[in-house]
Amino acid sequence: MTPLWYVVGFGVAGVSFVFLTIGAAWLISHRTRGDQHKGLPYESGIDTYGDTHGRFGLSFYIYALLFVAFDIEVIFIYLWAIAFQDLLLGGFISMLIFVAILLLGLAYAWRKGVLNWR
Amino acid sequence: MTFVARTWNRLTIPGRVLLGLLLLGGLLTVGLALLIIFSEPILELLGANLPLVRFVAAATAVLLMTIPTAFLIIYMEMKIIALMNLRVGPDRVGPFGSLLSVVHGLKVLMKEDFTPTGADASVFTLAPVVTYLASVMTLLVIPFAPGLFGQDMNIALLYFFAISGLGVVGLLMGGWSSFNKYSLLGGLRSAAQVISYEVPLVLSVVGLLILAGTMSLNQLVLNQAGWFTDWYIWQQPLGFLIFFIAATAEANRTPFDLTEADSEIVAGFATEYSGMRFGFFFFAEYVNVFIVSALTVTLFFGGWNAPFPFPDIGLALDPGSLGIALLILVAVVPLVGILILALPFYLLRSSMPFWQALIIGFVLFNVVAVAAVLGWAFVSLEWVAGLLWFMLKTYSFVFIFVWMRGTLPRVRIDQLMGFAWKWLLPASLLNLFVTAAAVIVVRELRG
């Protein structure tokens, strides 16, 4: 069995475990119909108004962008780190250049004040 | 049918319990007999599919292990924080209130599992599944003891971060599908926090990877064998610090628990959840605490290695060689042991009837026997000793997490986000390059 099938099989086992438990809970828990107020979203006890999926802060989106830039870099850095004992000085300098380019992006975002939460 | 129902109704409660036990015992006996009769073909079938058997055993063990782990951590949290606040904490259910978290679990299981009117029902149900799966699937690569791990992958660490990063999808799903403004904000906040701390978290271990030259967690643990000075914490103190802070934020623990900042956004993404779906969110959270501690121990504190080279005192005992003496041993030792342990109580306290002394002796003998068996296993079985050291270290870190919750206040969200990007990320890159430079310098000096 290859590791991939191991992971997939484990995922299937985990999903079935969760659904079995939720199903068992559904069987033994009590349910009431309730009136129309029961189904309302809980927003501190007052009836909800306005659009729920309305507008929210743009900063979330910018953090997601920064995350994508740095997290993809990580895959590359990991492989570099594993092979570093063979690369040594050449690897060090090339990684310095690679990270410097990425840090330019971070410095730009920092300068623009994106990193300050508003 | 009516006959059975009428008979059942006439029975008293002990009678019902007895009947149930009898039926269960009968079924077990039949099953055991069938197993013994068909043992040969069954064993052959299992032997032919050994990897499959290993997989089923590992999956079952890991999934079932999460339940007592979560209960234990919830109890630890209730009791330790209570003691830190000079309260008594849970003390009603079970000895020292230790069964309270089990009761909590049963209560959550029996609560109404409710879906609000506007919610997207399918996404609403899938969200806790994704969160729980993302935390549990990482247990697959954690080496608990020598030979006791789900799978020894050569990219284990990358797999770990990839899978645990998926948890944020579950939070977003829960926040979006709840049709509640608090949930939506809570989900987005959790997502922003988790992805911000994901970057320093994964970059902080790169220094360690440079030193180790492998991503297999099993190999990393083997690299740290020997004295406790061989652990990576001494070579990567900054890396450990960044890793620990980022991991705290990743597990949504105090002081970074803004996802459930109940004073600001009710309960965050979990506002609309109830019943077992809510249960799985918090199940996942407590399993996450264990996993983060386990990974810290594996990476920086030598995993299942003892802090010093443990003397090898294997007690070789072959039960088969004793023959008839084994039978006498099994029959006589418990009796004599119980009597000897009961004797002082009977002699010293004249008011005690002999049966009470016998019960005390029986309990004491069991304690002694279990301790003796565990001690024997510890010195002669490698994986028992490894598991014990691993659990000891892991629960020390769980205790530190609980301790932080009892001590530290919650940070503000702008401090939280700024800290990740302005301090932790540059510090982890610095750690990376200093380690790389140090490796080069050491190479040059050694020639």
Coordinates of C-alpha atoms in Angstrom, one line a residue, chain A residues 1-3 5-15 17-19 21-22 24-26 28-33 36 38-44 48-54 56 60 63-67 70-71 73-75 77-82 84-86 88-89 92 95-96 99 103 106 110 115-117, chain B residues 51-52 54-55 58-59 62-63 67 109-114 116-117 125-126 129 132-133 136-137 140 150-151 153 158-159 161 176 179-182 184 188-189 192 195-196 198-199 202-203 205-206 209-211 213-215 266 271-272 276-277 280 283 413-414 417-418 421-422 425 429 432-433 436-437 439-440 443:
Chain A
M1 CA 0.0 0.0 0.0
T2 CA 1.5 3.3 -1.0
P3 CA 1.4 6.3 1.3
W5 CA -3.6 5.2 -0.6
Y6 CA -2.9 5.2 3.1
V7 CA -3.8 8.9 3.3
V8 CA -6.9 8.5 1.2
G9 CA -8.1 5.5 3.2
F10 CA -7.5 7.3 6.4
G11 CA -9.5 10.2 5.1
V12 CA -12.4 7.9 4.2
A13 CA -12.2 6.3 7.7
G14 CA -12.2 9.7 9.4
V15 CA -15.2 11.0 7.3
F17 CA -16.3 8.2 11.8
V18 CA -17.6 11.8 11.9
F19 CA -20.8 11.0 10.0
T21 CA -21.2 9.9 15.2
I22 CA -23.4 12.7 13.9
A24 CA -25.9 8.4 16.1
A25 CA -26.4 11.8 17.8
W26 CA -29.2 12.6 15.4
I28 CA -30.8 9.8 20.1
S29 CA -31.1 13.6 20.3
H30 CA -34.5 15.2 20.8
R31 CA -35.9 17.6 18.1
T32 CA -38.7 20.1 18.3
R33 CA -40.3 22.0 15.5
Q36 CA -40.4 30.8 13.2
K38 CA -36.2 29.4 16.3
G39 CA -34.6 29.4 12.9
L40 CA -33.5 33.0 13.1
P41 CA -29.7 33.6 13.3
Y42 CA -28.5 34.6 16.7
E43 CA -27.5 38.2 16.6
S44 CA -27.6 39.2 20.2
T48 CA -31.5 40.3 11.9
Y49 CA -31.6 43.1 9.3
G50 CA -29.6 43.9 6.3
D51 CA -27.6 41.5 4.0
T52 CA -25.7 38.9 5.9
H53 CA -23.3 38.1 3.1
G54 CA -22.7 41.8 2.6
F56 CA -16.6 43.0 4.8
F60 CA -8.8 40.0 4.7
Y63 CA -3.7 39.0 3.8
A64 CA -4.9 36.1 1.7
L65 CA -2.8 37.5 -1.2
L66 CA 0.3 37.8 1.0
F67 CA -0.3 34.3 2.3
F70 CA 4.7 33.3 1.0
D71 CA 3.2 29.9 1.3
E73 CA 7.6 30.0 -1.6
V74 CA 7.7 27.5 1.4
I75 CA 7.4 24.5 -0.8
I77 CA 12.4 26.5 0.5
Y78 CA 11.7 23.1 2.0
L79 CA 13.3 21.3 -0.9
W80 CA 16.2 23.7 -0.8
A81 CA 16.7 23.1 2.9
I82 CA 16.7 19.3 2.4
F84 CA 21.4 22.4 1.5
Q85 CA 24.2 20.1 2.8
D86 CA 25.2 19.6 -0.9
L88 CA 26.3 25.2 0.5
L89 CA 27.5 28.6 -0.6
F92 CA 22.9 30.2 0.2
M95 CA 18.2 31.6 -1.8
L96 CA 19.2 35.1 -0.5
V99 CA 13.9 35.7 -0.5
L103 CA 10.7 40.5 0.9
L106 CA 6.4 42.4 1.9
W110 CA 4.3 47.3 4.8
L115 CA -0.1 45.3 7.6
N116 CA -1.8 47.8 10.0
W117 CA -5.2 46.4 10.8
Chain B
P51 CA -0.6 -4.0 4.9
L52 CA -4.4 -3.8 4.9
R54 CA -2.0 -2.7 9.5
F55 CA -3.9 0.1 8.0
A58 CA -3.7 2.2 12.7
A59 CA -6.8 4.0 11.5
V62 CA -5.8 6.8 15.9
L63 CA -9.5 7.7 15.5
I67 CA -11.7 10.6 22.1
L109 CA -24.2 13.9 21.9
M110 CA -27.8 14.1 23.1
K111 CA -28.4 17.8 22.4
E112 CA -30.5 18.9 19.5
D113 CA -28.5 19.4 16.3
F114 CA -30.1 22.4 14.8
P116 CA -30.9 27.7 11.2
T117 CA -33.4 28.7 8.5
T125 CA -22.8 20.0 7.9
L126 CA -19.5 19.5 6.1
V129 CA -16.1 17.3 9.2
Y132 CA -12.0 17.6 12.4
L133 CA -10.5 15.6 9.5
V136 CA -7.0 14.1 12.9
M137 CA -5.3 13.2 9.6
L140 CA -1.1 9.7 10.8
G150 CA 0.6 5.4 11.1
Q151 CA 2.9 5.9 8.1
M153 CA 6.5 9.3 4.9
L158 CA 5.2 19.0 4.5
Y159 CA 2.2 16.6 4.7
F161 CA 1.5 21.4 7.4
W176 CA -20.1 31.5 5.5
F179 CA -26.1 32.9 7.6
N180 CA -25.1 35.0 10.6
K181 CA -23.0 38.2 10.7
Y182 CA -21.1 37.1 13.8
L184 CA -19.2 35.4 9.0
L188 CA -13.0 35.5 8.3
R189 CA -11.1 36.5 11.4
A192 CA -7.0 35.7 8.5
I195 CA -3.1 31.9 7.4
S196 CA -1.0 34.8 8.8
E198 CA 0.9 29.6 8.9
V199 CA 3.7 31.4 7.2
V202 CA 6.3 26.7 8.3
L203 CA 9.3 28.9 7.9
V205 CA 11.3 24.8 11.0
V206 CA 13.4 25.3 7.9
L209 CA 15.4 20.9 8.1
I210 CA 18.8 22.3 7.0
L211 CA 20.5 20.7 10.0
G213 CA 18.5 17.0 5.9
T214 CA 15.2 15.1 6.1
M215 CA 11.5 15.7 6.4
V266 CA -20.4 35.9 20.4
T271 CA -22.3 30.8 16.9
E272 CA -25.0 28.9 15.0
M276 CA -22.7 17.1 17.7
R277 CA -21.6 19.4 14.9
F280 CA -16.8 18.2 16.5
F283 CA -13.3 18.1 19.6
I413 CA -6.6 41.8 16.6
D414 CA -4.3 44.5 15.1
M417 CA -1.9 40.4 12.7
G418 CA 1.0 42.9 13.0
W421 CA 3.9 39.8 9.6
K422 CA 6.2 42.4 11.2
L425 CA 8.1 36.4 9.6
L429 CA 13.7 34.3 7.8
L432 CA 16.8 30.4 8.3
F433 CA 19.8 32.4 7.0
A436 CA 22.4 28.2 6.8
A437 CA 25.4 30.5 7.3
V439 CA 26.3 25.3 8.6
I440 CA 28.6 26.7 5.9
R443 CA 31.8 23.0 7.1

